[in-house]
Coordinates of C-alpha atoms in Angstrom, one line a residue:
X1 CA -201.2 144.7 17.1
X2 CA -198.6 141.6 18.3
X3 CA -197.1 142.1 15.2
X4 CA -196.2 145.9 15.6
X5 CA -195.1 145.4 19.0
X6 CA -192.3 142.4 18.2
X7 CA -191.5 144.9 15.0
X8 CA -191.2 147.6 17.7
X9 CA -188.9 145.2 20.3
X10 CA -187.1 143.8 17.0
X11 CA -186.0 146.7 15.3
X12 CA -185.2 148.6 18.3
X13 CA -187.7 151.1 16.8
X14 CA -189.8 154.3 17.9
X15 CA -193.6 154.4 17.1
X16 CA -195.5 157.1 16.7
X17 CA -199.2 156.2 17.4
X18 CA -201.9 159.1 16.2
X19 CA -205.3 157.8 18.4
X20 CA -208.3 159.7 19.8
X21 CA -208.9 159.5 23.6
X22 CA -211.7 157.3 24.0
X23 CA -208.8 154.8 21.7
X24 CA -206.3 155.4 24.0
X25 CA -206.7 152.8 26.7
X26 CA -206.2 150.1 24.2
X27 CA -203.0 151.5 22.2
X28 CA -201.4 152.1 25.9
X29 CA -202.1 148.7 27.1
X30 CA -200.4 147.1 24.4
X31 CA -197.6 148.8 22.6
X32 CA -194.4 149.5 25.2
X33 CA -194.6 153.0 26.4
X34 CA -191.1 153.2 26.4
X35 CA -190.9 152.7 22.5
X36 CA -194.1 155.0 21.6
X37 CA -194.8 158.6 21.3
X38 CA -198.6 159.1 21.3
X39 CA -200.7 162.0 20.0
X40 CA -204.0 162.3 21.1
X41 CA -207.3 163.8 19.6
X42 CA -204.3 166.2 17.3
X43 CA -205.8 167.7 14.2
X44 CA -204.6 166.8 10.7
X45 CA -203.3 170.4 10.3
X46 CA -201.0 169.9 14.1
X47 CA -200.3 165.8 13.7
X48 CA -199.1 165.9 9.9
X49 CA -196.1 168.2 10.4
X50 CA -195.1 166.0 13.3
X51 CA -195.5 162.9 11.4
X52 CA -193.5 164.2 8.5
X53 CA -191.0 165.7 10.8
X54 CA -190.5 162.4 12.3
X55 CA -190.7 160.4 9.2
X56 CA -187.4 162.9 7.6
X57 CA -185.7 160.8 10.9
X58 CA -186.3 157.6 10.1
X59 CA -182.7 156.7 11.0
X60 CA -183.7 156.5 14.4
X61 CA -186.3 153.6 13.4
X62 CA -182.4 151.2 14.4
X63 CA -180.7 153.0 17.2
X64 CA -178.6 151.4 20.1
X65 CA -180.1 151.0 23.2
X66 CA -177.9 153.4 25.1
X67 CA -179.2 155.9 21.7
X68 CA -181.9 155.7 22.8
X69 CA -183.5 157.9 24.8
X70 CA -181.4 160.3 23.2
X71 CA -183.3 160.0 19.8
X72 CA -186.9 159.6 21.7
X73 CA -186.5 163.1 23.6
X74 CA -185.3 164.3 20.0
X75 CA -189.1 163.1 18.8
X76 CA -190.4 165.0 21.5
X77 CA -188.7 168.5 20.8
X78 CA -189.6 167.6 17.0
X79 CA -193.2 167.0 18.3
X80 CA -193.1 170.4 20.3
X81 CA -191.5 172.7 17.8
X82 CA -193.8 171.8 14.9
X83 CA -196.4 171.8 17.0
X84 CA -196.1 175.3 17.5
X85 CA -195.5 175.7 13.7
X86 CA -199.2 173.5 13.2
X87 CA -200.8 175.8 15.1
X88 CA -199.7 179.1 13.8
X89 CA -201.3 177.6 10.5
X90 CA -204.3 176.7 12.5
X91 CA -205.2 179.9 13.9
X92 CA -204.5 181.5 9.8
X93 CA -206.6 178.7 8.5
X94 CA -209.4 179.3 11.5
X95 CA -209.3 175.8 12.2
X96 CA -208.6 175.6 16.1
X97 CA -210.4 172.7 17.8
X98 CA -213.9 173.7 19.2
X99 CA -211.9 172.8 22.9
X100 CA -209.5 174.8 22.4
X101 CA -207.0 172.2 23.4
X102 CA -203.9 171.5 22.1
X103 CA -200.5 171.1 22.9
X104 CA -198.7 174.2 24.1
X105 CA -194.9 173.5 24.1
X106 CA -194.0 177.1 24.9
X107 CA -196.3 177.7 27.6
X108 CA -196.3 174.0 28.9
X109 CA -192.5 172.5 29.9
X110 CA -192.2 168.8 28.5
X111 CA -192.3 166.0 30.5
X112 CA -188.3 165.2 31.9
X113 CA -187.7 162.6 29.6
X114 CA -184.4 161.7 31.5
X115 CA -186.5 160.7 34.7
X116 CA -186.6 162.7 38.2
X117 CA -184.2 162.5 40.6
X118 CA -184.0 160.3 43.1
X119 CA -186.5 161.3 46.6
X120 CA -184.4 163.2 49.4
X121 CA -184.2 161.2 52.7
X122 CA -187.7 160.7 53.7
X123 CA -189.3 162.7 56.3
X124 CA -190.3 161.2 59.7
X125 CA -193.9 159.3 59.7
X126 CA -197.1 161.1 60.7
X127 CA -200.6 160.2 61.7
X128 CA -202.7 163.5 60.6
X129 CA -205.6 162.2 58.6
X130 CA -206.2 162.8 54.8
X131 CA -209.4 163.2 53.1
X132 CA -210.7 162.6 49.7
X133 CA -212.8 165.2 50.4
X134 CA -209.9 167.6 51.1
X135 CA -208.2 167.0 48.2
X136 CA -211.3 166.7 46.0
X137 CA -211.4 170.3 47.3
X138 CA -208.1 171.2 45.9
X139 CA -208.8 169.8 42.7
X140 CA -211.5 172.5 42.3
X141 CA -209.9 175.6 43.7
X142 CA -207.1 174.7 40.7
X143 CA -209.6 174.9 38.2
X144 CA -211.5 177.7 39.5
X145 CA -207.8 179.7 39.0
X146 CA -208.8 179.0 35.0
X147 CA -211.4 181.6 35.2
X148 CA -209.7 184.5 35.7
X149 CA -206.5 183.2 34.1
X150 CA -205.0 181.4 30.9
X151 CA -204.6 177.8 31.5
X152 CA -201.2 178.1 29.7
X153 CA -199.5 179.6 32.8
X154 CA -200.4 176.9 35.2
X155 CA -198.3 174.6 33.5
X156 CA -197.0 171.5 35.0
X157 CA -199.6 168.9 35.3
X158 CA -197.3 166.7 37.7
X159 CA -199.1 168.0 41.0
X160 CA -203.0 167.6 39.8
X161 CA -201.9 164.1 38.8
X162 CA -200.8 163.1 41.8
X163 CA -203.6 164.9 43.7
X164 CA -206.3 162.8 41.9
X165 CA -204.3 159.8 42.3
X166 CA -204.7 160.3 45.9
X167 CA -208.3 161.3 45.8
X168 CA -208.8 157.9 44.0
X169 CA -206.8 155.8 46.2
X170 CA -208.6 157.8 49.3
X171 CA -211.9 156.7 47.3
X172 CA -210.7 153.1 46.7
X173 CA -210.8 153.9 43.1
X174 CA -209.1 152.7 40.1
X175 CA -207.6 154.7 37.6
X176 CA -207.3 154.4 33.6
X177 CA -204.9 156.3 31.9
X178 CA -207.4 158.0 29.6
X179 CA -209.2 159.2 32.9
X180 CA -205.7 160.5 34.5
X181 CA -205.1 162.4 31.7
X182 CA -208.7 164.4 31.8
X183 CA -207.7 165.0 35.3
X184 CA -204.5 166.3 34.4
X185 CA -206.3 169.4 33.1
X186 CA -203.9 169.8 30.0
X187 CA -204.1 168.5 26.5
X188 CA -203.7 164.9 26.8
X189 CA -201.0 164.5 24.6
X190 CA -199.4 166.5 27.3
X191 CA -200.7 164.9 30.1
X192 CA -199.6 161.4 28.6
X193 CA -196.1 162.4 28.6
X194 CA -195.9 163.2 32.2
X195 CA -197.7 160.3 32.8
X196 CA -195.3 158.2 31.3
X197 CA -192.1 160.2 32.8
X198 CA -193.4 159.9 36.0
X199 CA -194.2 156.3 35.8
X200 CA -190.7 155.4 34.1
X201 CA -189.4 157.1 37.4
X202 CA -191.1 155.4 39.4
X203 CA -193.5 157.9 40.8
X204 CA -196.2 156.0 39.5
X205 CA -197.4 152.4 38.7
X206 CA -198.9 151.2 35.8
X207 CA -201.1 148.3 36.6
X208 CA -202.6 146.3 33.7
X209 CA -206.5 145.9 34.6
X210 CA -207.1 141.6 35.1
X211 CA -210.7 141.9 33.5
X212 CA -209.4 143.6 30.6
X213 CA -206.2 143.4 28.8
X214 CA -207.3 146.4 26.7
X215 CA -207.2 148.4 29.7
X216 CA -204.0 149.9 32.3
X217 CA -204.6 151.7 35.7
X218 CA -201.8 154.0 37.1
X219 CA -201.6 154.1 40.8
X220 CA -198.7 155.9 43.1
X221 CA -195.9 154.0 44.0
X222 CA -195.5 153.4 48.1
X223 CA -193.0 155.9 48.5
X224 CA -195.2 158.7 46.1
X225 CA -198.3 158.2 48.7
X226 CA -195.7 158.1 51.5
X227 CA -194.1 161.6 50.5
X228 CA -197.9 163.4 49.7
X229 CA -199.1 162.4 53.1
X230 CA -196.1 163.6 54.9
X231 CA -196.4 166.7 52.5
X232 CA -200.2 167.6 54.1
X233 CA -199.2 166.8 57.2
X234 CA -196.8 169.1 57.1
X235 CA -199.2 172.1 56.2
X236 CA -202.6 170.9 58.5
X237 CA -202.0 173.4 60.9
X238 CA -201.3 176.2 58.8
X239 CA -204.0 179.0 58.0
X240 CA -203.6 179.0 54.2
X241 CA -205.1 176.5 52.2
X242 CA -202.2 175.4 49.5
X243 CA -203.5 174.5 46.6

């Protein structure tokens, strides 16, 4: 695995790593985020198309740095239009995954591969307590919405991510990056993509585990925790419960 990851940092080169989840934790410990595009759990008849499609740009395997990103959100829009095409012949071949699950680049939006923009001026401190228990709460009334309504239109997965990370940190939990992306409620491939937009922004932290190298933990950054505090404190005396 050294070896592929000094090819990676070498060649200036973009990987495309086909794992399952319960292999995930590994492969995102130890090849550079920045440099990868990961598909999880994908069936042969969704992952070969991509890997084809990104094999026919194999030019990008030596692009500048400031090409970069460029070319990587060009894998991603490759990744998400034959996708698409992979699943068509799925549903004529009968050959859907028992779950269901599977990327949906139509209904889901794809992570910003540029970043976010930078947090407005923050808002003034507050003191109004927030539980675990609360958000815990939260967490369930968004997947109760799943019963009476296709998954697809809840897209973004940006706010259950941060909502569990705060559950987690309320709980003095850690999490691993396979775990953030179950909670993430989308296909993981998905889910991994935000995870990594956000933490390239700085939303979030990725925090390699000191008892095992084979393992990372994603936290919020001081200013992510900062803003979702200030954000329920803003609505603890209103009569709605946002979820």
């Amino acid at each position: 695995m050294s070896d592929l990851v000094r090819y990676l940092e070498r060649y200036r080169s973009v990987a495309v790593v086909w794992t399952s989840l319960d292999e995930l934790e590994a492969a995102y410990a130890i090849l550079p985020q920045a440099r990868c595009h990961f598909l999880i759990d994908a069936d042969d008849v969704e992952a070969v198309p991509i890997l084809a499609g990104a094999l026919e740009r194999r030019g990008m395997n030596r692009v500048h740095d400031k090409d970069r990103l460029v070319e990587f959100g060009s894998l991603h829009r490759i990744s998400d239009e034959l996708a698409e095409f992979a699943r068509t012949l799925a549903k004529i071949a009968e050959s859907d995954t028992p779950s269901g699950m599977a990327d949906k680049p139509v209904s889901f939006r794809p992570a910003p591969l540029g970043g976010f923009q930078p947090f407005p001026t923050k808002a003034p401190a507050t003191t109004v307590a927030l539980t675990a228990e609360r958000l815990r709460e939260i967490i369930r009334l968004r997947r109760q919405r799943e019963r009476f309504f296709d998954n697809g239109l809840f897209a973004d997965p940006a706010w259950d991510i941060l909502l569990d990370l705060k559950a987690a940190q309320l709980e003095k939990q850690m999490v691993s990056v396979s775990s953030l992306c179950i909670a993430a409620a989308v296909p993981p491939t998905t889910a991994l993509r935000w995870i990594s937009a956000m933490t390239e922004s700085g939303m979030l932290i990725r925090q390699q585990d000191p008892d095992d190298a084979r393992r990372v933990f994603i936290l919020l950054s001081e200013e992510t925790n900062a803003r979702i505090e200030d954000y329920f404190a803003s609505i603890a005396d209103r009569l709605i419960q946002i979820i």
